[in-house]
mmCIF file of C-alpha atoms in Angstrom:
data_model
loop_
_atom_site.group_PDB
_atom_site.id
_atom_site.type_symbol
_atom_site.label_atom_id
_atom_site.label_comp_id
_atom_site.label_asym_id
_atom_site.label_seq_id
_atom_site.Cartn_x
_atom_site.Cartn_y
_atom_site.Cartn_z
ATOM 1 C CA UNK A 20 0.160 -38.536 25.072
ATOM 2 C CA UNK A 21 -3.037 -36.830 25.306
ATOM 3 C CA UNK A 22 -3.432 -36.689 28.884
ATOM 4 C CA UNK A 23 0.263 -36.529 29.153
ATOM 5 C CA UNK A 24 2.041 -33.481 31.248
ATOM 6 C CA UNK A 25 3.482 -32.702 28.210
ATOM 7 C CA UNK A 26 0.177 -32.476 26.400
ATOM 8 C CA UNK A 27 -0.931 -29.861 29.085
ATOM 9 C CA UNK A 28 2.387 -28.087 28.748
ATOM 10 C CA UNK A 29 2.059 -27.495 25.177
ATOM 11 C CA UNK A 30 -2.074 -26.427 24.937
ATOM 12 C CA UNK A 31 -4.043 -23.732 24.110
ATOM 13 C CA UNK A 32 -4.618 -23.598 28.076
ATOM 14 C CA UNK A 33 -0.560 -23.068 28.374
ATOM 15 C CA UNK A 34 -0.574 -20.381 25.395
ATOM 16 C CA UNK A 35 0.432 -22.676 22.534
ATOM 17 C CA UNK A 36 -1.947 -21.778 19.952
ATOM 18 C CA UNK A 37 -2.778 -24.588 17.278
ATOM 19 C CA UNK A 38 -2.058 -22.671 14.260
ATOM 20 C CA UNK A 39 1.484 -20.984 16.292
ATOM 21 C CA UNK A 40 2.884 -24.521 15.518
ATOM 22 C CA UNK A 41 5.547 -24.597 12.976
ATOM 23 C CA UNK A 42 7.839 -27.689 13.400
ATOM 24 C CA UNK A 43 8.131 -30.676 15.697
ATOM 25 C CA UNK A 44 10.450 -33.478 16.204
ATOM 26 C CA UNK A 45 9.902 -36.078 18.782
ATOM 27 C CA UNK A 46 12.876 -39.537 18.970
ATOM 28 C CA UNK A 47 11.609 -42.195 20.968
ATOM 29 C CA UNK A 48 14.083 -45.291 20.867
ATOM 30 C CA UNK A 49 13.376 -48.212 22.885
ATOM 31 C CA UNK A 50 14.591 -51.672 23.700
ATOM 32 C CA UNK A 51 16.270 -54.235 21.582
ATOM 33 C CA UNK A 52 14.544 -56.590 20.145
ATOM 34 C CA UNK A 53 15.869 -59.369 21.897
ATOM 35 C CA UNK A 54 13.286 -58.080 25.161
ATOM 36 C CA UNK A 55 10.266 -59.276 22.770
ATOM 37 C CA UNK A 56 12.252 -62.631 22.599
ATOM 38 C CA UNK A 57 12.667 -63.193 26.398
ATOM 39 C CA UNK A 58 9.238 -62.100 26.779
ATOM 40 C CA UNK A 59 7.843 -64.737 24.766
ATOM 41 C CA UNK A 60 6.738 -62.078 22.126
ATOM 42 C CA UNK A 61 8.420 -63.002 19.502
ATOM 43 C CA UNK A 62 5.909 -62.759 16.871
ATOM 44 C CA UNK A 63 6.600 -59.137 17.345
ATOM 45 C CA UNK A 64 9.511 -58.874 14.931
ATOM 46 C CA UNK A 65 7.203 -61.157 11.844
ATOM 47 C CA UNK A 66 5.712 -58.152 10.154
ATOM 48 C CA UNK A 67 3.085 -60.815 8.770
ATOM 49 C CA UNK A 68 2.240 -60.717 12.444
ATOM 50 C CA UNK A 69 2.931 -57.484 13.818
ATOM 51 C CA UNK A 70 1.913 -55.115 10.955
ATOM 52 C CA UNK A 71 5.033 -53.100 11.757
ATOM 53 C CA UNK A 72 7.615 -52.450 14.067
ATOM 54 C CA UNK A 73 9.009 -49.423 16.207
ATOM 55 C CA UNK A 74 6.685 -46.770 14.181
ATOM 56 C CA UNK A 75 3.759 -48.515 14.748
ATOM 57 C CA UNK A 76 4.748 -49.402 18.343
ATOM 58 C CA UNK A 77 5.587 -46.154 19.690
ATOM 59 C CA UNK A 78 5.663 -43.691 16.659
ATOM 60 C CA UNK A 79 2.025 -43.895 16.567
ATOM 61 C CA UNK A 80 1.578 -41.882 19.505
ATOM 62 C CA UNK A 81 3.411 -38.826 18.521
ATOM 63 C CA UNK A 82 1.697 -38.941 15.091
ATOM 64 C CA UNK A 83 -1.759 -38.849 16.962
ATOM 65 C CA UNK A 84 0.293 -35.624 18.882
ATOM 66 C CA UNK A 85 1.350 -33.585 16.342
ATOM 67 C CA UNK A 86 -2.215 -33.869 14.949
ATOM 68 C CA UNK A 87 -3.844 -32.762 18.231
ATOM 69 C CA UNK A 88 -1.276 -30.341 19.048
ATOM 70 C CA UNK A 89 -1.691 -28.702 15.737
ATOM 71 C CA UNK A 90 -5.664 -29.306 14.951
ATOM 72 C CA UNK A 91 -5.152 -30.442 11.282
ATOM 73 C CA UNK A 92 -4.312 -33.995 9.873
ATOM 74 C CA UNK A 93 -1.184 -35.033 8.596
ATOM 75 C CA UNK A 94 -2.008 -35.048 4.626
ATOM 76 C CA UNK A 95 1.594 -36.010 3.404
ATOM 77 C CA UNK A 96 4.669 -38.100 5.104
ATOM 78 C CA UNK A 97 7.451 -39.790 3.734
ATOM 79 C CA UNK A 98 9.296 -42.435 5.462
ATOM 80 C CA UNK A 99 12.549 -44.518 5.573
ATOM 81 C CA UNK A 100 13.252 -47.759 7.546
ATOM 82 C CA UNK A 101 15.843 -49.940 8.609
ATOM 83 C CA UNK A 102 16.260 -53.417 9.668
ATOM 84 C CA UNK A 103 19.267 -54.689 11.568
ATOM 85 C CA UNK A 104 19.232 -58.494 12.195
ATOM 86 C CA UNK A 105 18.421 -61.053 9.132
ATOM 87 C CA UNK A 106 16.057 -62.738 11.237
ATOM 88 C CA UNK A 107 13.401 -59.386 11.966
ATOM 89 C CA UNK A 108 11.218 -58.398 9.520
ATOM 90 C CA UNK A 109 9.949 -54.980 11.235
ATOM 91 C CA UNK A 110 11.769 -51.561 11.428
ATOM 92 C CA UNK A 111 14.212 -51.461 13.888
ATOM 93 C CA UNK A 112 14.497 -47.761 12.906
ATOM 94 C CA UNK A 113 12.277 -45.515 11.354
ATOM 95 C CA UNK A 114 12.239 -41.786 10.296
ATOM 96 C CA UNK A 115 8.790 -40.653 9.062
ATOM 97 C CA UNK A 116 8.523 -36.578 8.182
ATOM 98 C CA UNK A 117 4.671 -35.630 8.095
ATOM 99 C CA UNK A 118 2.972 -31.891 6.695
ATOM 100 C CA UNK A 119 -0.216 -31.522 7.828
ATOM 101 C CA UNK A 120 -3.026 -29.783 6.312
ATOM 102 C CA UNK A 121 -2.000 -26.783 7.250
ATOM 103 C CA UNK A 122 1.425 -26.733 6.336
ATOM 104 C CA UNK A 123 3.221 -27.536 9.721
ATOM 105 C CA UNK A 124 6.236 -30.020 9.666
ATOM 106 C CA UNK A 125 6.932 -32.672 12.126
ATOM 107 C CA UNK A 126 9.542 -35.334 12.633
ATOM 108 C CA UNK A 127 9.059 -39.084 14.163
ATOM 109 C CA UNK A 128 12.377 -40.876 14.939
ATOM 110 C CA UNK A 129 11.641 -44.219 16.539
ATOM 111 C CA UNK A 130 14.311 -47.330 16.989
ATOM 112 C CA UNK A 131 14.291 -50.554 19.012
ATOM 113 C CA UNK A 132 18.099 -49.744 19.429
ATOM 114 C CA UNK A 133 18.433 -48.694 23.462
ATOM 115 C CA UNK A 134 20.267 -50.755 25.519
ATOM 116 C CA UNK A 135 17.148 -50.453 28.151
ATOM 117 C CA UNK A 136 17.061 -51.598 31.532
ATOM 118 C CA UNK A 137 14.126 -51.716 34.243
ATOM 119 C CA UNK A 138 14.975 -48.239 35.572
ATOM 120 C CA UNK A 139 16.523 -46.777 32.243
ATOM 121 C CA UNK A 140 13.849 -48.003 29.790
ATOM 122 C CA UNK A 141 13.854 -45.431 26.797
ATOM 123 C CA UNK A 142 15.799 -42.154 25.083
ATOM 124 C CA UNK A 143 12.854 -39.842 24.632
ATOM 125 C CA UNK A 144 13.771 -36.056 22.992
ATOM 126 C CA UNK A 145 11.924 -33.751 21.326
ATOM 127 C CA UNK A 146 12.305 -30.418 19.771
ATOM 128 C CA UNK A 147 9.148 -27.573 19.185
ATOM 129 C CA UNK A 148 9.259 -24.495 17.273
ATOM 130 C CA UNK A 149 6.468 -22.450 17.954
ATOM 131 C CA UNK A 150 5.621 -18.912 17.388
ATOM 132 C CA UNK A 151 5.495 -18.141 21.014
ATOM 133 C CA UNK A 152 8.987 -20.179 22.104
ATOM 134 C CA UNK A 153 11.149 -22.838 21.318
ATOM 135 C CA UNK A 154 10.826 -25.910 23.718
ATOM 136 C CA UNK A 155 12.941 -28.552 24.736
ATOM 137 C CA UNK A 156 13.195 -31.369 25.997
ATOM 138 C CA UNK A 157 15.388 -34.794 27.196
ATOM 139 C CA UNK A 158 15.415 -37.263 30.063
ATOM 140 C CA UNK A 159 12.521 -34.893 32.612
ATOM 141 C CA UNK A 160 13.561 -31.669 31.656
ATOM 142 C CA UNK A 161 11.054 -29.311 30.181
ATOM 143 C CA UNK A 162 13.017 -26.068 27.997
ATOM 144 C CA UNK A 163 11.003 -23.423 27.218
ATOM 145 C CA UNK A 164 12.788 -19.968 25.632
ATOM 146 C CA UNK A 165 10.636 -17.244 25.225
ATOM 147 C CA UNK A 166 11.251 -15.530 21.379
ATOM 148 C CA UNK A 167 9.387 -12.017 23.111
ATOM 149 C CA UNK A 168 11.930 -11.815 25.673
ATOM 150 C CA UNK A 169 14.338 -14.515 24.710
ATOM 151 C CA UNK A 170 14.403 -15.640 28.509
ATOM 152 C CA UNK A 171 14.169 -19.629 28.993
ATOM 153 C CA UNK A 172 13.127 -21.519 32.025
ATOM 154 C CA UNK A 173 13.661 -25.234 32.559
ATOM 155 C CA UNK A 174 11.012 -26.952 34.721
ATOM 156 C CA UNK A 175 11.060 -31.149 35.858
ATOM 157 C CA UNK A 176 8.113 -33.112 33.827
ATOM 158 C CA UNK A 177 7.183 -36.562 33.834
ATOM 159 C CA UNK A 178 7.551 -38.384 30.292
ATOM 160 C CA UNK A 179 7.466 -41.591 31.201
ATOM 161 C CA UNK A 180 4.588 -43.132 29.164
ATOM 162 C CA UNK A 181 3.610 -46.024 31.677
ATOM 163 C CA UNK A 182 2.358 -43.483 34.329
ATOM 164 C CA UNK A 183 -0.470 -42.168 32.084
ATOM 165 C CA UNK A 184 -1.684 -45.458 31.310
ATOM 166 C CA UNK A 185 -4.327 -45.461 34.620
ATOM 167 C CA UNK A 186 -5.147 -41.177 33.596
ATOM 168 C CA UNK A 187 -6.141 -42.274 30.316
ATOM 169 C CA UNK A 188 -8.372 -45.303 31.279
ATOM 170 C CA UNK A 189 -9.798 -42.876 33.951
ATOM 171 C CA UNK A 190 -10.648 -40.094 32.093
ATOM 172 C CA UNK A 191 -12.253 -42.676 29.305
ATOM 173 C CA UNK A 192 -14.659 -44.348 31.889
ATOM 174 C CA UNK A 193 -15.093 -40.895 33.354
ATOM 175 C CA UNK A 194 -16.289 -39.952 29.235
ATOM 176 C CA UNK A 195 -18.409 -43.009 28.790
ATOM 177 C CA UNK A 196 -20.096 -42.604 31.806
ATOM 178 C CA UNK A 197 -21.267 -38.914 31.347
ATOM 179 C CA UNK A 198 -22.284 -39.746 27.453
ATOM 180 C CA UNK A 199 -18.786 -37.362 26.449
ATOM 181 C CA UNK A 200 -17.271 -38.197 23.114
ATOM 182 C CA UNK A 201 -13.815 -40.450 23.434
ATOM 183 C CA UNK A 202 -11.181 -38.432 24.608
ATOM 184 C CA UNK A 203 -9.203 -40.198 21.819
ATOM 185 C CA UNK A 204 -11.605 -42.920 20.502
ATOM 186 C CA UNK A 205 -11.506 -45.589 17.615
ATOM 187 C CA UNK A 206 -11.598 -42.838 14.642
ATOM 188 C CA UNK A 207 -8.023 -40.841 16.255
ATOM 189 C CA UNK A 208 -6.686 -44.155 15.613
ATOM 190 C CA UNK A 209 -7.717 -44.780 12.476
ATOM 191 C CA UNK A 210 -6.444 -41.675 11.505
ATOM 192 C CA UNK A 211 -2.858 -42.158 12.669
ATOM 193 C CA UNK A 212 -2.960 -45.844 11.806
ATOM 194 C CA UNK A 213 -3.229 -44.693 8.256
ATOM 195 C CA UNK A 214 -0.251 -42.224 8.243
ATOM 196 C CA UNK A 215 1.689 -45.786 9.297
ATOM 197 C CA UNK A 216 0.783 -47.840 6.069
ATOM 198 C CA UNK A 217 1.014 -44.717 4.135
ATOM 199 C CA UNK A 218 4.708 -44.175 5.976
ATOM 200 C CA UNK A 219 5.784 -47.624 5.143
ATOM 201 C CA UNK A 220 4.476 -47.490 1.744
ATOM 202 C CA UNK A 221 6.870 -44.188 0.983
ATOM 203 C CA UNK A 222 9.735 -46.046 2.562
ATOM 204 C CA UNK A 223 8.883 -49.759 0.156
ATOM 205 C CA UNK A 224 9.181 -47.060 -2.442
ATOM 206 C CA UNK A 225 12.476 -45.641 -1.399
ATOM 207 C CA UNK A 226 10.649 -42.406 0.921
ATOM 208 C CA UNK A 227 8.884 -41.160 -2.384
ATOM 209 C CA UNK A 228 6.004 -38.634 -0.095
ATOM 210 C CA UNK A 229 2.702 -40.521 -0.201
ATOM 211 C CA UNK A 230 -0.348 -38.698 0.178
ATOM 212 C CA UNK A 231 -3.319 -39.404 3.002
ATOM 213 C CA UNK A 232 -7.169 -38.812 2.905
ATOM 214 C CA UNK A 233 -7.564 -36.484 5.405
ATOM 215 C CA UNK A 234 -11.527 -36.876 5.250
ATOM 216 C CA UNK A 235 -11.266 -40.422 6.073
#
């Protein structure tokens, strides 16, 4: 999501000041379970395998986001989960809401609910408040409305995921090979890795908010 056009929408570059942040909400439902099956992925729903399901799959990404967008850690998040079939032991749903350090709320719905097909994969939303506008989005519309003005504009963006794949591998090479710090390296996923146990943790313990090392 990084190199994403909807990273570059919503940067400093674009006006979107880190601190002008005040609440985000992203819902990113994909397929069923049953495509991990006929994919011969099956270990994919054994949590003893997997370490997780749909949050950890997809959620992580927008964790890692609302980090970047907002240049402070998520401190505190408190999740809830839900399992459909008797036979899956990962979320099938998940709701995690995360405060960062400084204060700014944000929202990760993810499910393995959509009935997805090759050229309808996904339901991807989202929903900014920021002190400059209020932005929009769903299937590759972009909303913006302005809160100096209140004018909106509506531009087409690409949020399919699977076209940033080869931008991202690029643009890491590209860092290596000029001695650049990672783009987003080993210790960006640490850090959202650990808002995932500490999200499944709150929702073991019935969404009680657990608390994460920001220094870490």
């Amino acid at each position: 999501m990084r190199v994403s056009d909807l990273g570059d929408r919503l940067s400093p570059a674009a006006g979107f000041s880190p601190e002008g942040f005040q609440h985000l909400s992203f819902r990113f439902i994909v397929g069923s379970v049953a495509r991990y099956e006929r994919n011969g992925c099956g270990w994919m729903l054994d949590k003893a395998l997997a370490g997780g399901g749909s949050m950890l799959n997809v959620g992580v990404h927008f964790i890692d986001m609302i980090s970047n967008l907002t240049q402070s850690p998520i401190t505190q998040v408190s999740g809830q989960v839900q399992i459909y079939r008797p036979d899956v032991t990962v979320d099938e749903q998940a709701v995690f809401t995360c405060r960062t350090g400084s204060g700014q709320i944000g929202v990760i719905e993810t499910g393995y609910l959509y009935p997805s097909t090759a050229e309808d994969q996904r339901d991807f939303s989202f929903s900014i408040s920021h002190r400059q506008s209020y932005i929009r989005g769903y299937a590759d519309q972009f909303y913006a409305k302005s809160r100096e003005n209140e004018r909106a504009s509506s531009t087409t963006i690409e949020y399919n995921t699977d076209e940033y794949y080869p931008v991202f591998l690029r643009r890491s090479w590209a860092d290596l090979a000029n001695g650049r710090p990672p783009f987003a390296g080993l210790l960006e996923a640490e850090r959202a890795l650990a808002v995932i146990e500490a999200g499944y943790r709150s929702a073991a313990n019935g969404g009680l908010p657990e608390q994460i090392d920001a220094t870490t």
